Amino acid sequence: MTHFKSLVLDVDSTLAAIEGIDWLATRRDASVAEWVARVTREAMDGLIPLDAIYEQRLQAIAPTRSEVHALADAYVDAL
């Protein structure tokens, strides 16, 4: 049996009712938010592999540390 020191779960939009990448994208130019939403939709529809766009979306958004902390606060508030 393999033992793990941590477990990471993706609970965006299910538990917290916030999709973090979209939340961060809305803090950018509308074209960035629209692009992020489009490629996410395409990945969810199986048109492109989801793991292929993780890095691209984060690079396009380039969130600051304070924005990531604000997102964390938004998750807590949503719970």
CSV table of C-alpha atoms in Angstrom, one decimal:
chain,number,residue,atom,x,y,z
A,1,MET,CA,0.0,0.0,0.0
A,2,THR,CA,1.3,3.4,-1.0
A,3,HIS,CA,1.2,6.2,1.6
A,4,PHE,CA,0.9,9.8,0.7
A,5,LYS,CA,1.8,12.9,2.7
A,6,SER,CA,-0.8,15.0,1.0
A,7,LEU,CA,-3.9,14.9,-1.1
A,8,VAL,CA,-5.0,17.6,-3.5
A,9,LEU,CA,-8.6,17.8,-4.7
A,10,ASP,CA,-10.0,20.0,-7.4
A,11,VAL,CA,-13.1,21.5,-5.8
A,12,ASP,CA,-13.5,24.6,-7.9
A,13,SER,CA,-17.1,25.4,-8.9
A,14,THR,CA,-18.3,22.3,-7.0
A,15,LEU,CA,-17.6,22.9,-3.3
A,16,ALA,CA,-16.9,26.6,-3.4
A,17,ALA,CA,-19.0,27.7,-6.4
A,18,ILE,CA,-16.0,29.6,-7.8
A,19,GLU,CA,-13.9,28.5,-10.7
A,20,GLY,CA,-10.5,29.9,-9.7
A,21,ILE,CA,-8.9,30.2,-13.1
A,22,ASP,CA,-12.0,32.2,-14.3
A,23,TRP,CA,-12.0,34.3,-11.2
A,24,LEU,CA,-8.4,35.2,-11.8
A,25,ALA,CA,-9.0,35.8,-15.6
A,26,THR,CA,-11.7,38.3,-14.9
A,27,ARG,CA,-9.0,40.5,-13.3
A,28,ARG,CA,-7.3,40.8,-16.7
A,29,ASP,CA,-8.3,42.3,-20.1
A,30,ALA,CA,-11.6,41.0,-21.4
A,31,SER,CA,-9.7,39.2,-24.3
A,32,VAL,CA,-7.7,37.2,-21.7
A,33,ALA,CA,-10.8,36.2,-19.8
A,34,GLU,CA,-12.6,35.3,-23.0
A,35,TRP,CA,-9.6,33.2,-24.2
A,36,VAL,CA,-9.4,31.4,-20.9
A,37,ALA,CA,-13.1,30.6,-20.9
A,38,ARG,CA,-12.9,29.4,-24.5
A,39,VAL,CA,-10.0,27.0,-24.1
A,40,THR,CA,-11.4,25.7,-20.9
A,41,ARG,CA,-14.7,25.0,-22.6
A,42,GLU,CA,-12.9,23.2,-25.5
A,43,ALA,CA,-11.0,21.1,-23.0
A,44,MET,CA,-14.1,20.2,-21.1
A,45,ASP,CA,-15.7,19.2,-24.4
A,46,GLY,CA,-12.8,16.9,-25.1
A,47,LEU,CA,-11.5,19.0,-28.1
A,48,ILE,CA,-8.1,19.6,-26.5
A,49,PRO,CA,-6.4,17.8,-23.6
A,50,LEU,CA,-7.1,19.7,-20.3
A,51,ASP,CA,-3.6,19.1,-19.1
A,52,ALA,CA,-2.3,20.9,-22.2
A,53,ILE,CA,-3.8,24.2,-21.2
A,54,TYR,CA,-3.1,24.4,-17.5
A,55,GLU,CA,0.3,26.2,-18.0
A,56,GLN,CA,-0.9,28.3,-20.9
A,57,ARG,CA,-3.9,29.7,-18.9
A,58,LEU,CA,-1.7,30.5,-15.9
A,59,GLN,CA,0.9,32.2,-18.2
A,60,ALA,CA,-1.8,34.3,-19.9
A,61,ILE,CA,-3.2,35.4,-16.5
A,62,ALA,CA,0.1,35.7,-14.6
A,63,PRO,CA,-1.6,36.1,-11.2
A,64,THR,CA,0.2,38.1,-8.5
A,65,ARG,CA,0.7,36.7,-5.1
A,66,SER,CA,-1.9,39.2,-3.7
A,67,GLU,CA,-4.5,38.0,-6.3
A,68,VAL,CA,-3.9,34.4,-5.3
A,69,HIS,CA,-4.4,35.4,-1.7
A,70,ALA,CA,-7.6,37.3,-2.7
A,71,LEU,CA,-8.8,34.1,-4.5
A,72,ALA,CA,-8.2,32.1,-1.3
A,73,ASP,CA,-10.3,34.6,0.6
A,74,ALA,CA,-13.0,34.4,-2.0
A,75,TYR,CA,-13.1,30.6,-1.6
A,76,VAL,CA,-13.5,30.9,2.2
A,77,ASP,CA,-16.2,33.5,1.8
A,78,ALA,CA,-18.0,31.2,-0.7
A,79,LEU,CA,-18.1,28.3,1.7
